[in-house]
Amino acid sequence: MAAAAAGAGSGPWAAQEKQFPPALLSFFIYNPRFGPREGQEENKILFYHPNEVEKNEKIRNVGLCEAIVQFTRTFSPSKPAKSLHTQKNRQFFNEPEENFWMVMVVRNPIIEKQSKDGKPVIEYQEEELLDKVYSSVLRQCYSMYKLFNGTFLKAMEDGGVKLLKERLEKFFHRYLQTLHLQSCDLLDIFGGISFFPLDKMTYLKIQSFINRMEESLNIVKYTAFLYNDQLIWSGLEQDDMRILYKYLTTSLFPRHIEPELAGRDSPIRAEMPGNLQHYGRFLTGPLNLNDPDAKCRFPKIFVNTDDTYEELHLIVYKAMSAAVCFMIDASVHPTLDFCRRLDSIVGPQLTVLASDICEQFNINKRMSGSEKEPQFKFIYFNHMNLAEKSTVHMRKTPSVSLTSVHPDLMKILGDINSDFTRVDEDEEIIVKAMSDYWVVGKKSDRRELYVILNQKNANLIEVNEVKKLCATQFNNIFFLD
Amino acid sequence: MGEEDYYLELCERPVQFEKANPVNCVFFDEANKQVFAVRSGGATGVVVKGPDDRNPISFRMDDKGEVKCIKFSLENKILAVQRTSKTVDFCNFIPDNSQLEYTQECKTKNANILGFCWTSSTEIVFITDQGIEFYQVLPEKRSLKLLKSHNLNVNWYMYCPESAVILLSTTVLENVLQPFHFRAGTMSKLPKFEIELPAAPKSTKPSLSERDIAMATIYGQLYVLFLRHHSRTSNSTGAEVVLYHLPREGACKKMHILKLNRTGKFALNVVDNLVVVHHQDTETSVIFDIKLRGEFDGSVTFHHPVLPARSIQPYQIPITGPAAVTSQSPVPCKLYSSSWIVFQPDIIISASQGYLWNLQVKLEPIVNLLPDKGRLMDFLLQRKECKMVILSVCSQMLSESDRASLPVIATVFDKLNHEYKKYLDAEQSYAMAVEAGQSRSSPLLKRPVRTQAVLDQSDVYTHVLSAFVEKKEMPHKFVIAVLMEYIRSLNQFQIAVQHYLHELVIKTLVQHNLFYMLHQFLQYHVLSDSKPLACLLLSLESFYPPAHQLSLDMLKMLQSRLKTTCFSIQYSAFLNSETSVCEGAPISHQGNTVKNMLLFSNRFLETKL
């Protein structure tokens, strides 16, 4: 956690204080049915991080969680406990499949102060973490696991506890390292999808492209289309797309962005005779199509797990800023020939389409006029289509998501969100924050809008600017007044 | 060769006349399309039959010698008969005018009359070997008045009545053609032009034969068609037809060359703007469409036959009179007979059998003979009677057995909508001009004609798409792809998409539970906002909750806040009661549409529950 600690170094408190952000203490998965008798407790544990922890401690921790969940259930049978607050840490519980429990223990942020005698004093900030944010992170862990491995139950059916343990170990060992608990915020609660704004005609062209590709590559079952890491089309259902989108934008695309920037492995393959020049290339699967020994292995994903339970190969193909995901049934094994065919059909057309989109995007940008730096920042989310838009967040990098506002403001946003969750009614909350900041939260028919205003000596009346914002930025959306 | 293969046919009801024989002379007038059967020089009767009038005109005239040429003026007002090489006799057919014959001698001394042409009901042109003479006939005075004349040596002449142009062949090689245009008492000389003759063996003197020249109007433009038996370039064998464009103003220009790839005896017709070339040796015909893309070499465009050569559809001579009573089988007609005479644009006459036919193009067989759907559409869209054929092509390409690929379907839709858009634009600029009050000042302003090639959304919906989406065996992915392709094409041509097409998309998506797709389409405004659509969405809320939000957004965009509140209150009752919304006062003018939507949602609910 050294890196994160250094990050706080620039703050005004740096001289006397050291800040330590929240950190993952442990993460475990268990099923109480697997070791119901005394002495068999170890069998309950399916995965435990960190693995180095002594066995009895593992058993103790699991047992404690089990007891808490059981105990609280007596008070609220339908809604078992979701989290447990302690001075030093917070535990989050989730039961994604019947009797399978996932627990994440997060250490509260710490401030280390120098006392007068020079001794460091550690102070835990008990109220900093937002339950909703970390519960969402925990649920997302499961969703991501399920996307690449299917359900726990399916693993049990396929190969019993042994297989399930193997899969959990393999997946979470790597995945947990990518959890950046210090930068989790409101967006993690939403788990939204950023949609690429596009005019009707270009959108129809993309539709036409997708339909043609699905026709000529007839083994394709679903297709998704993204531009600039923003979604344009999903053939998958919403929930599956939500987690796939998360994977693509936080893991797969960032991993490939660096070689692109460096200009390495230049994608134009002029040397291939008779091949139209294009910028298409595979982000999953074969790296070099000219290599006869190239491996055509694609990641497998699991979708519609509640009903049809489909296993698919995920082919991600990209030309310039446009990325297409082709999903084909796992029973079909894509050959190198298929990949070459895909490359020759999709590559040229996607290249043209990508430049069309780019051109159209620039025209639209010019038409909307030179944008003055607005006086406000906002986060918008629509529960219905998971559309999310944030001017608070900078571009996400693989390591952290950067926000342009103070963490305290982000926490206010989270608090407002928690308030919204408690009632079903539409409402608006206005908060005066430190210095000259005002924060406005608005909830209307399953949409949420959070605005941060920074205006010198602004008063409550001026805060009504938000109405203007609604009128300009969201003119096509129906907000109840 | 199955019957479905013939794409040319003779008209079903030919004009029948008495066969030519030593006592009965038969004449054909290209201007009125009339056949004259003159028995014994007219003494025992003249029978005139036209294609439209089923009642023939018959009369007698005195036998004053052999008739060389006989023609009515337009509207059958005056009859002109040429019996000598110096004079033409006239006879009025106007009631209350004297029917006594009167005669006009050609003005030029020592000239021989080659023939004459009527250019209106009272104007006539004499063509002599030394020039042309343009007269006005004064029937009440029984005399003619010379309007204009022009001297030049004439070998032969040709007349195109549709454009009122006479073409004169001059010079020794006969290949310099001098056109004249006639209109309302005026005669204007157009620039002359030379037909390039093919290189012939030295022993024979090359010359341009009248038989190898035809004049016809193709796509509204006058062309001189020259049948060149040997290509000028020695390396290519086979005859070709050279098309010279003769504009109203300006010089004649060589534009198109139709490659025949065979030699022998040919005859030309023009049907529905297609050039038909009959080949007697093989007894087949080919067709050319100069609007289809050919090979352009910088000055002329080379064309190949649109379709493989086929015979004209076999024809049975209908049996009339007493023979019909006896169950005698009909006699097959000899096609491509050497006694056939072909006239422009579409006339075939068999003088020996006594028939005049119009040649016709059958479009249905062509559908299967032209595999390239894009080219097929280009071809069909230029034809007069194309609508139902095009619609059947569309249905066929969406059928299970003959399913075309999406790019092909897209091409077909684009071609249809290109024509549709052209018409819409013409309509709009006409409407704007009328509004601006230009209609009186500019006589050229005409309401655009809606040809059969204009297939609008309701045509495609009614005849193609509505049946297509009902097909259970069609994969829904394909159905949606086709609908989206049509909508894309309409958008590309900036044609406003009709609401019923959107409804079709929604219906298909809902039937297959593809609500998320629907949601995305609405999000990107692919399905344009409309009140009926908003109502439909509201009715889908119980199956897909987000439809509620989509509906309210749409209503907001439609700037109908008042109605929105009304709907929000009433929507819960929406599904249960048919009357609650329809009776709601704020939307009473929308009653019909809402009722339709309700019907739809109810229908849908039945299948759903």
Tab-separated table of C-alpha atoms in Angstrom, chain A residues 147 221-224 233-242 244-245 301-304 310 312 314 325 327, chain B residues 516-517 520:
chain	number	residue	atom	x	y	z
A	147	LEU	CA	-18.577	-14.483	-16.641
A	221	LYS	CA	-24.246	-15.928	-31.962
A	222	TYR	CA	-23.978	-12.475	-30.421
A	223	THR	CA	-22.157	-9.301	-31.284
A	224	ALA	CA	-21.264	-6.220	-29.312
A	233	TRP	CA	-24.577	-2.058	-29.555
A	234	SER	CA	-25.050	-5.148	-27.447
A	235	GLY	CA	-26.563	-8.357	-28.705
A	236	LEU	CA	-26.143	-9.764	-25.185
A	237	GLU	CA	-28.694	-9.155	-22.488
A	238	GLN	CA	-28.171	-6.183	-20.228
A	239	ASP	CA	-26.736	-7.924	-17.182
A	240	ASP	CA	-24.247	-9.957	-19.182
A	241	MET	CA	-23.218	-6.892	-21.144
A	242	ARG	CA	-22.742	-4.936	-17.955
A	244	LEU	CA	-18.495	-7.866	-20.080
A	245	TYR	CA	-18.307	-4.107	-20.539
A	301	ILE	CA	-17.457	-16.647	-21.248
A	302	PHE	CA	-20.744	-17.750	-19.718
A	303	VAL	CA	-23.938	-15.847	-20.324
A	304	ASN	CA	-27.644	-16.213	-19.588
A	310	GLU	CA	-24.577	-20.548	-22.730
A	312	LEU	CA	-19.194	-18.874	-25.650
A	314	LEU	CA	-15.125	-14.317	-26.929
A	325	CYS	CA	-16.930	-8.597	-29.852
A	327	MET	CA	-19.376	-14.413	-29.474
B	516	TYR	CA	-33.049	-4.976	-24.627
B	517	MET	CA	-32.534	-4.639	-28.368
B	520	GLN	CA	-31.160	0.232	-27.578
